[in-house]
Coordinates of C-alpha atoms in Angstrom, one line a residue:
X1 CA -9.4 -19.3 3.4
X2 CA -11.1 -21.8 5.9
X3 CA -9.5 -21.8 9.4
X4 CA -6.8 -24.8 9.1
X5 CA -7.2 -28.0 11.4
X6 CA -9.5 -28.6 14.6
X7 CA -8.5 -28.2 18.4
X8 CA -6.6 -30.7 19.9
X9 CA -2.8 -31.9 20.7
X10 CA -0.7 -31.2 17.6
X11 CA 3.1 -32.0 17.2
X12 CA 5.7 -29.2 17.4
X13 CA 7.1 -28.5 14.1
X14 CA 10.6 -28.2 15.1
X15 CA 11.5 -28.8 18.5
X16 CA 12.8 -26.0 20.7
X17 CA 15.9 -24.7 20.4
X18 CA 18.1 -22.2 22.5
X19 CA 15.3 -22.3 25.1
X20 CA 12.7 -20.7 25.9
X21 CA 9.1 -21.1 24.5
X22 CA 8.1 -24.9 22.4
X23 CA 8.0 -24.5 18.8
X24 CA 4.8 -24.0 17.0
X25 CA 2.3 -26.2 17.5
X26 CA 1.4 -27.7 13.9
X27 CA -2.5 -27.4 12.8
X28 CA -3.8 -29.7 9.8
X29 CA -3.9 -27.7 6.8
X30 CA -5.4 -28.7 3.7
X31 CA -3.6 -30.1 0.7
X32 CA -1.7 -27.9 -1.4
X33 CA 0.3 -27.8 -4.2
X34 CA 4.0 -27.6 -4.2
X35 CA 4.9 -24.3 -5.3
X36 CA 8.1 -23.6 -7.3
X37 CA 8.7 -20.1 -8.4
X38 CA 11.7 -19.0 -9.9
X39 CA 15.1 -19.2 -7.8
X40 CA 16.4 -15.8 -6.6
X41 CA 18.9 -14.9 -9.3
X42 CA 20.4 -11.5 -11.0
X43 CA 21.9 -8.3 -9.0
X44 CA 20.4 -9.7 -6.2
X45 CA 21.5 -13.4 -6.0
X46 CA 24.4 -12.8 -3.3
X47 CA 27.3 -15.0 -3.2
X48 CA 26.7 -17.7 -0.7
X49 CA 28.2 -16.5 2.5
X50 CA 31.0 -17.7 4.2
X51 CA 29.5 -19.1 7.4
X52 CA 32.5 -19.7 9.9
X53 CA 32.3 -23.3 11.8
X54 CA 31.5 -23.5 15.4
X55 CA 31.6 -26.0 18.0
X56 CA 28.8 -29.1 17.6
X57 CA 27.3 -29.9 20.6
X58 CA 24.2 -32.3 20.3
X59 CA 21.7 -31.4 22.8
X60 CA 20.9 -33.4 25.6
X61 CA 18.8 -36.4 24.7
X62 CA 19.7 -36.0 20.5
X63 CA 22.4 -38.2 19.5
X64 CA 24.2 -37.2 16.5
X65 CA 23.5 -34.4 14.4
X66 CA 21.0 -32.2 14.8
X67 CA 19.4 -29.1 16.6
X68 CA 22.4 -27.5 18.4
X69 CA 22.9 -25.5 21.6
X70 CA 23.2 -21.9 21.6
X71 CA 26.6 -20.7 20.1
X72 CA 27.9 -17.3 20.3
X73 CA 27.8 -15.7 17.1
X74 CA 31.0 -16.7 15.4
X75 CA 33.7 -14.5 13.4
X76 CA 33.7 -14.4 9.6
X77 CA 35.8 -17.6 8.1
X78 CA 39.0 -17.0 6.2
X79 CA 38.7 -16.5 2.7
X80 CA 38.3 -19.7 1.2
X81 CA 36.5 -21.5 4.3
X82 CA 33.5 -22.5 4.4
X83 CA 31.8 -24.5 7.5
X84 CA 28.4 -24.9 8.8
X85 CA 26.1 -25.1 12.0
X86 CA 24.7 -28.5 10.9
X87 CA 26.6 -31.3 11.0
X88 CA 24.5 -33.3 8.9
X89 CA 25.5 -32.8 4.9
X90 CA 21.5 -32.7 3.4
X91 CA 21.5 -28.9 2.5
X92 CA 18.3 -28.5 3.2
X93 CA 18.0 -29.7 6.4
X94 CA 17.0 -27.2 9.7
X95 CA 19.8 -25.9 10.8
X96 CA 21.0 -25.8 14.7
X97 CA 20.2 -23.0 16.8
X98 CA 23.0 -20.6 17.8
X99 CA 22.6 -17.6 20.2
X100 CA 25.2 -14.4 21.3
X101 CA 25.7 -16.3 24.8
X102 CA 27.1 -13.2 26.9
X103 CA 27.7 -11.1 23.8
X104 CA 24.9 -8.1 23.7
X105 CA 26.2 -6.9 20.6
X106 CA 24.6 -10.3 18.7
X107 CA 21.4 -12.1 18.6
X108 CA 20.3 -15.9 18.7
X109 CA 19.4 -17.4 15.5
X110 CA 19.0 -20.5 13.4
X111 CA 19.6 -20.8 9.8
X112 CA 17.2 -23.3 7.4
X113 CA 17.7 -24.2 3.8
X114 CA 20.6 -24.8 1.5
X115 CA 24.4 -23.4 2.4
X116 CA 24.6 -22.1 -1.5
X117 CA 21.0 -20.6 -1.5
X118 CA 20.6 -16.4 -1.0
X119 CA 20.0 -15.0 2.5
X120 CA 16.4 -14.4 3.8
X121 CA 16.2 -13.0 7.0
X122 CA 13.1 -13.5 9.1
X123 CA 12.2 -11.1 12.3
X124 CA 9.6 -12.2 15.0
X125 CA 6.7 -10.0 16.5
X126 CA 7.2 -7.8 19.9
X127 CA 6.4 -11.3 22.8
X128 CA 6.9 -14.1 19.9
X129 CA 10.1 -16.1 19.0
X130 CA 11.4 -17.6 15.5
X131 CA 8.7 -20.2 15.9
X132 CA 6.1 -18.0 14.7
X133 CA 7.5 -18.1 10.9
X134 CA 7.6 -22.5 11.5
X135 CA 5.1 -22.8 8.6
X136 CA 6.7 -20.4 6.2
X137 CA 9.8 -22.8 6.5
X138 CA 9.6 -25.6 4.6
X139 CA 8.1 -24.1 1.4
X140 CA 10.3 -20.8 2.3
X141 CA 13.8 -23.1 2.5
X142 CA 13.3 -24.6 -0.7
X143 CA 14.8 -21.4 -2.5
X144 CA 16.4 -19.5 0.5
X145 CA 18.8 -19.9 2.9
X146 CA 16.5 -18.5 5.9
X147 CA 18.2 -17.0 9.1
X148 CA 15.4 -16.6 12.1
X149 CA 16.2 -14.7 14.9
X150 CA 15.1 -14.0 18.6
X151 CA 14.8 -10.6 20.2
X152 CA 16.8 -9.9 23.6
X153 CA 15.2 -12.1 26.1
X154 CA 12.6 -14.0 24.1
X155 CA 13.0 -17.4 23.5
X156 CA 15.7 -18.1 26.1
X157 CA 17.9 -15.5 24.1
X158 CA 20.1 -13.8 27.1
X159 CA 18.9 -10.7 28.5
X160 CA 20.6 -7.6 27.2
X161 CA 17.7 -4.9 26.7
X162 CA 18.1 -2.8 23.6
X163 CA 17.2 0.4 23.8
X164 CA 16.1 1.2 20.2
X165 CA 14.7 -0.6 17.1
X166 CA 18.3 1.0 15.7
X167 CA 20.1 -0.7 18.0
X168 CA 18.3 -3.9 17.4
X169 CA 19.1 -3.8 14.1
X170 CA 22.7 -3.0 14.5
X171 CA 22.5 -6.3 16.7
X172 CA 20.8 -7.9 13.5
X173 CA 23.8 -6.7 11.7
X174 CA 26.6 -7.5 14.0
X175 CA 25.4 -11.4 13.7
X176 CA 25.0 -11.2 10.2
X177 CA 28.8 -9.9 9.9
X178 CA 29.9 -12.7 11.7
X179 CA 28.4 -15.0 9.5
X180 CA 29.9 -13.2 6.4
X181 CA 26.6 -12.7 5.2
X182 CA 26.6 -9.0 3.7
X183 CA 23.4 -8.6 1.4
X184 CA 19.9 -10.2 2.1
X185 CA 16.3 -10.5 1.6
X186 CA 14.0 -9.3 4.5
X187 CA 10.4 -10.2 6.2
X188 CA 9.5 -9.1 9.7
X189 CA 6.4 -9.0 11.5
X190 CA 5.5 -5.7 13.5
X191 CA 8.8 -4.6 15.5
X192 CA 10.4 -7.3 13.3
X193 CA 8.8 -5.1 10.3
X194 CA 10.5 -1.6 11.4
X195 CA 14.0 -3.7 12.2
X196 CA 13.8 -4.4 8.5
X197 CA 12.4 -0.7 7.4
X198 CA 15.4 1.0 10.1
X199 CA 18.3 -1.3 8.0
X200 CA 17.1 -0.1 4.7
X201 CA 16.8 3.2 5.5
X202 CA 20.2 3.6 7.2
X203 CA 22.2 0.8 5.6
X204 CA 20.1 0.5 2.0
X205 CA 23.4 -1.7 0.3
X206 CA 22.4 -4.6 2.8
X207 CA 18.8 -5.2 1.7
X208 CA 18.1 -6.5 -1.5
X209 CA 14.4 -6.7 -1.0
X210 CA 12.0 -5.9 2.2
X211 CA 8.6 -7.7 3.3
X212 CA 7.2 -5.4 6.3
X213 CA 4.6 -7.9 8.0
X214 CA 1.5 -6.1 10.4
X215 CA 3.9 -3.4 10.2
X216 CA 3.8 0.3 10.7
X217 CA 5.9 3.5 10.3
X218 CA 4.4 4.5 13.8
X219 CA 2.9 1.9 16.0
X220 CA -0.1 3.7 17.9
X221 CA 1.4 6.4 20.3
X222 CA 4.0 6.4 22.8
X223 CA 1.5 7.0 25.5
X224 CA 0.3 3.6 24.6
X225 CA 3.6 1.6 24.3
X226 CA 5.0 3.3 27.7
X227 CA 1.7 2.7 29.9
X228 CA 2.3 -0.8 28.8
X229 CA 5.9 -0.9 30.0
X230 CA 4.5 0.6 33.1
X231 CA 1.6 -2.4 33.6
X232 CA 4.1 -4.9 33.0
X233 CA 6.8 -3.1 35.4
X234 CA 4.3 -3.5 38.0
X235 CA 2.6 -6.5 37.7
X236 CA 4.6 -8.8 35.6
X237 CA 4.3 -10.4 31.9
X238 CA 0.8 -12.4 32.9
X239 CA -1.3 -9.1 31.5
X240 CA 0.2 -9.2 28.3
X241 CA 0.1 -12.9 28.1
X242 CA -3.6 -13.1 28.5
X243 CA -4.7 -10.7 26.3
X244 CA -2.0 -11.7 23.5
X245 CA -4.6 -14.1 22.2
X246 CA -7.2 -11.6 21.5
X247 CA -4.7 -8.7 19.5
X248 CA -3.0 -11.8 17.3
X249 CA -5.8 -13.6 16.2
X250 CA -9.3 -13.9 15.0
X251 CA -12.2 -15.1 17.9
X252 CA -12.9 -17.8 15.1
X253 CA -9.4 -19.0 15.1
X254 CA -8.5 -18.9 18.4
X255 CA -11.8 -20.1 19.8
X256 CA -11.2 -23.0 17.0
X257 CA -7.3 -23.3 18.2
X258 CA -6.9 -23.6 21.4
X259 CA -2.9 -25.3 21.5
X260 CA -2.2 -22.3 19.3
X261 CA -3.4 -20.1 21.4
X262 CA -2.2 -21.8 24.9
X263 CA 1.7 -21.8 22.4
X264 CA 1.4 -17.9 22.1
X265 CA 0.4 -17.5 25.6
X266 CA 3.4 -19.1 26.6
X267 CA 5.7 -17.4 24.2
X268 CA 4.9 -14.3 25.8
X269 CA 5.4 -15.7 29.5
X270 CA 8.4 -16.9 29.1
X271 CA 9.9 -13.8 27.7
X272 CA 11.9 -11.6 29.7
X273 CA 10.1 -8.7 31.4
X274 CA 13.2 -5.9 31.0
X275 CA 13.9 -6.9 27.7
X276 CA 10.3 -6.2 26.7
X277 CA 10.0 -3.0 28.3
X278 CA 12.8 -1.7 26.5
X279 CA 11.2 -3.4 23.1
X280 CA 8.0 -1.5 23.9
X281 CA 10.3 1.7 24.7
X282 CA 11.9 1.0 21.5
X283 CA 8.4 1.0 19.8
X284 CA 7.0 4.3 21.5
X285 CA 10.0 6.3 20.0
X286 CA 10.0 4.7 16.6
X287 CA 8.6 7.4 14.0
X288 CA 10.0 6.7 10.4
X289 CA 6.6 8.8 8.9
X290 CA 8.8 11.7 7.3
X291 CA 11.4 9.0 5.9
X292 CA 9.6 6.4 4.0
X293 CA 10.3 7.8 0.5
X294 CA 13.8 7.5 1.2
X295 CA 13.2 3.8 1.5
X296 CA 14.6 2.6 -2.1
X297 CA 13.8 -1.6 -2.1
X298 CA 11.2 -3.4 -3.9
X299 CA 8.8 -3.6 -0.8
X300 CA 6.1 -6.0 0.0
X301 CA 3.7 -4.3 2.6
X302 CA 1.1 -7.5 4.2
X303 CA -1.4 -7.1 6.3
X304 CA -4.0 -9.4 8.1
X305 CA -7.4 -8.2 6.8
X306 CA -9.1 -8.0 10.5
X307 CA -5.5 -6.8 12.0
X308 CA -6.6 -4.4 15.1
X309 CA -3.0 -3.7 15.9
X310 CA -1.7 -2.5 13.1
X311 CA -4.2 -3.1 10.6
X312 CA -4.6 -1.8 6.7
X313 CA -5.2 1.9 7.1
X314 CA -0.9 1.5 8.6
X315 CA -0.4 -0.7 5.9
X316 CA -2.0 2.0 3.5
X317 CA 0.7 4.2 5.0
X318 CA 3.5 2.0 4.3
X319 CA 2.3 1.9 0.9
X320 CA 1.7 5.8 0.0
X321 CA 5.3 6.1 1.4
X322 CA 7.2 3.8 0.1
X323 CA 8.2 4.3 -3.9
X324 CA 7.9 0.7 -4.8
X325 CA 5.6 -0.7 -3.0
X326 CA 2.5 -2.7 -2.9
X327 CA -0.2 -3.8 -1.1
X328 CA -1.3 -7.3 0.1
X329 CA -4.4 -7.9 2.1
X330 CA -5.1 -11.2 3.5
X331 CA -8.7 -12.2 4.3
X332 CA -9.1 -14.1 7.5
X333 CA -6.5 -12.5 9.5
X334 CA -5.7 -10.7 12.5
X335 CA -2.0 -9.5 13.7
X336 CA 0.0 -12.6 13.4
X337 CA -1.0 -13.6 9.8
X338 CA 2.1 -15.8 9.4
X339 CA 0.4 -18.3 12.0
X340 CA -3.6 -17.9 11.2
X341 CA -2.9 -17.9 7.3
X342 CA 0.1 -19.5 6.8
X343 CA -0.6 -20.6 3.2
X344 CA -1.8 -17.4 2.1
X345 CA 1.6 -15.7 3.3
X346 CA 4.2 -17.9 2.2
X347 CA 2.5 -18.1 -1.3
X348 CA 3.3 -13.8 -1.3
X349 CA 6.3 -14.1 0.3
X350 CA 7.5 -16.7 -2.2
X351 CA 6.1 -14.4 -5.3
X352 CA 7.5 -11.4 -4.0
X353 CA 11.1 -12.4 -2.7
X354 CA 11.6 -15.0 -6.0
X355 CA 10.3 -11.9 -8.6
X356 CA 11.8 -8.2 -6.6
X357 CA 15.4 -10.0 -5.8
X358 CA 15.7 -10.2 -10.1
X359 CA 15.0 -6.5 -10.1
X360 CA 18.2 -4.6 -10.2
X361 CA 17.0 -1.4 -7.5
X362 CA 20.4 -0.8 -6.4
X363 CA 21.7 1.8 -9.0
X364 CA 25.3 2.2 -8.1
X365 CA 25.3 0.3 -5.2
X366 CA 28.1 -2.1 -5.3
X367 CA 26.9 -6.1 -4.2
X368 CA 29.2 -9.0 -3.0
X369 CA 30.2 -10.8 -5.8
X370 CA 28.0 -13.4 -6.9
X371 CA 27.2 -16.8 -9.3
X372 CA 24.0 -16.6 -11.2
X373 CA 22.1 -20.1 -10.8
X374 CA 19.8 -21.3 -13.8
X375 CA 16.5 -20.6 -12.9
X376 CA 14.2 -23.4 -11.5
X377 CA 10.8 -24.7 -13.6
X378 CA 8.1 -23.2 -12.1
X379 CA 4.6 -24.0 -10.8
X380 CA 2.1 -21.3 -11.7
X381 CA -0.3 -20.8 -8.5
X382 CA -2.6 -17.7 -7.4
X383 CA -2.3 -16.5 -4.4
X384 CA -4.7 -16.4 -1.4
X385 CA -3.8 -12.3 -1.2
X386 CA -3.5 -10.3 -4.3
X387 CA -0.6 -7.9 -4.3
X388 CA -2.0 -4.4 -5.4
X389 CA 0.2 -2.0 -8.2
X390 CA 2.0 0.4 -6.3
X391 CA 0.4 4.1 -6.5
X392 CA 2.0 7.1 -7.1
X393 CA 3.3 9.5 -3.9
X394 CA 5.1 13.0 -3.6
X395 CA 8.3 12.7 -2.1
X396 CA 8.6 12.6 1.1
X397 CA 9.1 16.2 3.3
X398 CA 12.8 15.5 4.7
X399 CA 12.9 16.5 8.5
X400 CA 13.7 19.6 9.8
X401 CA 16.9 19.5 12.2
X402 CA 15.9 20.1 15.9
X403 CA 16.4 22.9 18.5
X404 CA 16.5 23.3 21.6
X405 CA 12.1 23.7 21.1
X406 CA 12.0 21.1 19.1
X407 CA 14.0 18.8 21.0
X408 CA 12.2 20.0 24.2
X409 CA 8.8 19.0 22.8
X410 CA 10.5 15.6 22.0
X411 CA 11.4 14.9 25.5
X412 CA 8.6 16.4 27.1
X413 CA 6.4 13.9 25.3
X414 CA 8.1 11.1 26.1
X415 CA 8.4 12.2 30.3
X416 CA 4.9 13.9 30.3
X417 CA 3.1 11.5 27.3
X418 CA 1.1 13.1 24.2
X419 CA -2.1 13.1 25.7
X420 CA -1.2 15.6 28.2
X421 CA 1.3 17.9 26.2
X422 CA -1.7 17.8 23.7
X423 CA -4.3 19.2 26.3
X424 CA -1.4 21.9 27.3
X425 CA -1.5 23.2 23.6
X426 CA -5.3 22.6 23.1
X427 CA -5.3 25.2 25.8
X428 CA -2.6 27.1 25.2
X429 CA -3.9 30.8 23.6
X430 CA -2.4 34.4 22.4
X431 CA -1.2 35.3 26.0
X432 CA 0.3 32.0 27.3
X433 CA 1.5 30.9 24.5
X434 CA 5.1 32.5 24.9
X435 CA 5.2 31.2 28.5
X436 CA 4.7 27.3 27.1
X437 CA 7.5 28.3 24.8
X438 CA 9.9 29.1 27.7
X439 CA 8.6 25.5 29.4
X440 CA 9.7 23.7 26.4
X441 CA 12.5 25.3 25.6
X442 CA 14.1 25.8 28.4
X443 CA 13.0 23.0 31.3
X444 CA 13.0 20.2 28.5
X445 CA 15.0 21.1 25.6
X446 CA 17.7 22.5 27.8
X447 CA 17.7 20.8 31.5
X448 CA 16.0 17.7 31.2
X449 CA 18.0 16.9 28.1
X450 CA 21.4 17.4 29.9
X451 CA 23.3 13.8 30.3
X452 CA 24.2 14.8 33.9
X453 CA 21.5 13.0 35.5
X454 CA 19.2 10.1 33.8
X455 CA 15.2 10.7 33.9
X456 CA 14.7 7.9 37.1
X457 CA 16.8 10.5 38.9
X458 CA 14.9 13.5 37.5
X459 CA 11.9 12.0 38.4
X460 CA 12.9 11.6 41.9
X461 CA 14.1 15.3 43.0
X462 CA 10.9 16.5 40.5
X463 CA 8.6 15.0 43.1
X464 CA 10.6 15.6 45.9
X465 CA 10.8 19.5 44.5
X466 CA 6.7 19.2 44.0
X467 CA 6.0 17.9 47.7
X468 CA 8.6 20.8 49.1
X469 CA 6.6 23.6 47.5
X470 CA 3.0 22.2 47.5
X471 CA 2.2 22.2 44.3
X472 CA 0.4 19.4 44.2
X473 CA -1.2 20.5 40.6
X474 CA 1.6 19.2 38.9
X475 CA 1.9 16.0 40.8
X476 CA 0.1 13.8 39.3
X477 CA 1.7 14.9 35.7
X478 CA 5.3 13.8 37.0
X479 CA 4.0 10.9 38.8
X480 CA 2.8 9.6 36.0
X481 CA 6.1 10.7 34.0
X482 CA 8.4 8.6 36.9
X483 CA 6.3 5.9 36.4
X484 CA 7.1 5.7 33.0
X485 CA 10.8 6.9 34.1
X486 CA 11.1 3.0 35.6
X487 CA 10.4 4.1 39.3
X488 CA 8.2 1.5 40.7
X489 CA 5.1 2.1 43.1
X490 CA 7.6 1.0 45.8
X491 CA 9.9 3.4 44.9
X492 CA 7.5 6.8 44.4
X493 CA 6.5 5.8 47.7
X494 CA 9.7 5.8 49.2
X495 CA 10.4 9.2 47.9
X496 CA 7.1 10.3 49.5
X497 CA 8.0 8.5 53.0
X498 CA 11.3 10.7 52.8
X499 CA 9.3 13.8 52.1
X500 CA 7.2 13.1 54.9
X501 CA 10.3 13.1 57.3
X502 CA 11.9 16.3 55.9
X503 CA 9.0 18.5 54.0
X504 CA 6.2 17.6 56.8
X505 CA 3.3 15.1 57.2
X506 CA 0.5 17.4 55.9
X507 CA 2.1 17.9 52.5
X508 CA 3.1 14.4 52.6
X509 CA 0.0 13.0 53.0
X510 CA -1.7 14.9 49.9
X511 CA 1.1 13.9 47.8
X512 CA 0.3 10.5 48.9
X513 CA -3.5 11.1 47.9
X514 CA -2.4 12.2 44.7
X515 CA 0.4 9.7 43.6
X516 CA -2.1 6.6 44.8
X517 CA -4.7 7.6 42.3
X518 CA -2.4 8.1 39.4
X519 CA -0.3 4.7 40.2
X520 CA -4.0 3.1 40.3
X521 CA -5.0 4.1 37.1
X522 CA -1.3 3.6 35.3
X523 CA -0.9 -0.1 36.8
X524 CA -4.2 -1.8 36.7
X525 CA -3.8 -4.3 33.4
X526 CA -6.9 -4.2 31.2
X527 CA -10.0 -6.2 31.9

């Protein structure tokens, strides 16, 4: 598919709402066809939710109806109520924007489409807000009721850090409650992806159907995803803003886009620095390899062709993983297909979500009561992407429970990283073998795990205990590990300055040698 539209000024889609970052900034596409696939209907065409009414408040500027300021997330309606967030009656008009103001059990959102229509939740990429799914809207609306979030601290959203993609999506969950909405379609994009694999894994009654967007049961290695919380700890979001444009898109597109590109850029800077640390945390623990056959939805797995992130050998994962799944590869695109392709996805997203939610998947799984709708006369159109059949996987191996080793090697990758707990077994042999045993299990899988102190504090008296002794051969390994612990450069050095005073200048000033090299290395962004 060509590269839609030519550099220049282009008009935001929607404005922004809630704050933060302008909306997407629209590109001429070429001419399409309306598309009209069958409306959601069956085992999975959920009653329309009770949404509960909130307060209308008409931004400044916007007379009337319209786009409305954040709200927090309001309780379910009494039975029998029904309200909305739009005061204007057109069902399909954009909804206003409503965020969890104070609350860091909720999320900001904004719902599109028709009150009566089925629930399809949208989730944004790790640095992007709700606007990056703008072009799926208007085609996606037609037939859905679509509810976009923001993660903690992107797009204005307040501030409260999450600490897992679990707890993310019990935030996803909590705002969904208080909208009454109970069962839903899915589509996320990377983190957004493995928010929507996490739900149907631990609450599999909620999701109807799931689309995992540049998605991945593992996202690189937690060496990666901490060393970037550590570059942006120290220097600040600009890093990951400049390089955004070159992991989300195709040279050939972004040289060709340069408002897109100068949007994401933006999106990313306006973000909130703690918030994405703990997203990038978030990522560096999130491992649902061993789980994926226990995933049990009709799954769409998509994936931008010339993705470098998480590109089609992850989505290939997804696939051999997941029972019912299948494969959709589109040509032309990098991480953040929604944007560079935007026809090519909404066209599988429409055949996917309007054919799996007819598919009764669920077994026993008791559904809201619902109202079947006729189905809608539909356009026949081929999409950009093909969607490949679903191939045939073992069962997945179900996790062994952990011990005090294996819960020890869990931690002591996360404080130490993989790379050098890898070179520590790659040299481990017959006669050290049992004392790397007594390391693991004991140090990590017994003290370090202890709730007494948390790992900042650790990190602290570990140097501090390193400097005393001298053993300088294990300082670079734990100053690496505080960095990654949240200790700043300021901070290491303070510890170091106190050593100085109480442990002696000499053995201060190695450490110093030592910890100057490592904090080089760790904080200096990529070229």
């Amino acid at each position: 598919m060509p590269v839609p539209g030519a550099p220049g000024s282009f008009p935001a889609l929607y404005p922004p709402l809630g704050g933060g970052a302008p909306g997407f900034p629209e590109a001429a596409q070429p001419d399409r066809a309306p598309l009209a696939p069958p409306a959601p209907q069956g085992p999975f065409a959920p009653q329309p939710p009770h949404i509960a009414s909130v307060p209308q408040t008409a931004e400044a500027g916007q007379p009337g109806p319209g786009p409305q300021t954040a709200q927090t997330a309001p309780a379910p309606a009494p039975q029998g109520t029904q309200g909305g967030t739009q005061g204007s009656s057109a069902p399909s008009a954009p909804q206003g924007a409503q965020a969890a103001t104070g609350l860091p059990r909720t999320l900001q959102y904004r719902f599109d489409g028709p009150e009566d229509a089925p629930v399809l939740v949208v989730g944004p990429s790790l640095g992007t807000t709700w606007h990056m799914w703008d072009r799926q809207i208007p085609e996606l609306s037609q037939h859905w009721r679509v509810f976009r979030y923001d993660l903690p601290g992107h797009g204005g959203a307040p501030a409260h850090a999450a600490a897992s993609v679990a707890e993310l999506g019990d935030r996803l969950l909590a705002t969904l409650d208080g909208l009454g909405v109970q069962r839903f379609g899915y589509a996320g994009c990377s983190i957004g992806g493995a928010i929507g694999a996490d739900l149907a894994l631990r609450h599999p009654h909620r999701v109807a159907s799931l689309a995992l967007v540049a998605s991945s049961p593992r996202f690189g290695t937690a060496d990666e995803f901490r060393q970037r919380g550590v570059i942006v700890r120290t220097n600040g979001l600009e890093p990951m803003a400049r390089t955004a444009p070159e992991r989300w898109f195709t040279p050939g597109f972004a040289a060709a886009q340069p408002a897109i590109v100068e949007w994401a850029v933006q999106m990313v800077r306006t973000t909130d620095p703690g918030c994405y640390i703990a997203a990038c945390e978030a990522l560096a623990a999130f491992d649902i390899r061993a789980a994926l056959g226990r995933i049990g939805v009709p799954t769409l797995v998509l994936v931008g062709a010339e993705d470098q992130v998480t590109g089609p050998a992850e989505a290939r994962t997804l696939v051999a993983g997941i029972p019912d799944a299948r494969l959709a590869l589109v040509p032309g695109a990098s991480h953040l297909a929604p944007v560079e392709q935007p026809a090519a996805v909404s066209d599988l997203l429409l055949m996917h979500f309007s054919t799996a939610w007819q598919q009764d998947t669920s077994a026993a799984i008791p559904v809201l009561p619902h109202v079947t709708a006729p189905a809608a006369p539909s356009t026949p159109f081929v999409p950009v992407a093909e969607i490949a059949p679903a191939a045939a996987t073992p069962d997945a191996v179900a996790p062994t429970p952990d011990d005090r080793y294996e819960q020890g090697t869990k931690v002591r990758r996360e404080v130490l990283g993989d790379a050098h707990v890898d070179a520590v077994n790659d040299t481990a042999d017959v006669f050290t073998e049992d004392f790397q045993e007594l390391v693991t299990r004991y140090a990590w899988g017994e003290v370090w795990s202890r709730d007494g102190l948390d790992r900042r504090t650790r990190s602290v008296i570990t140097l501090t205990a390193l400097v005393t002794s001298g053993h300088l051969e294990g300082l670079a390994a734990h100053t690496r590990a505080a960095l990654r612990n949240g200790l700043t450069p300021a901070e290491i050095k303070e510890v170091l300055l106190q050593t100085a005073v109480y442990c002696g200048i000499p053995a201060a000033g190695a450490a110093f040698a030592v910890a100057q090299k490592v904090i080089q290395e760790e904080t200096t962004p990529p070229a």
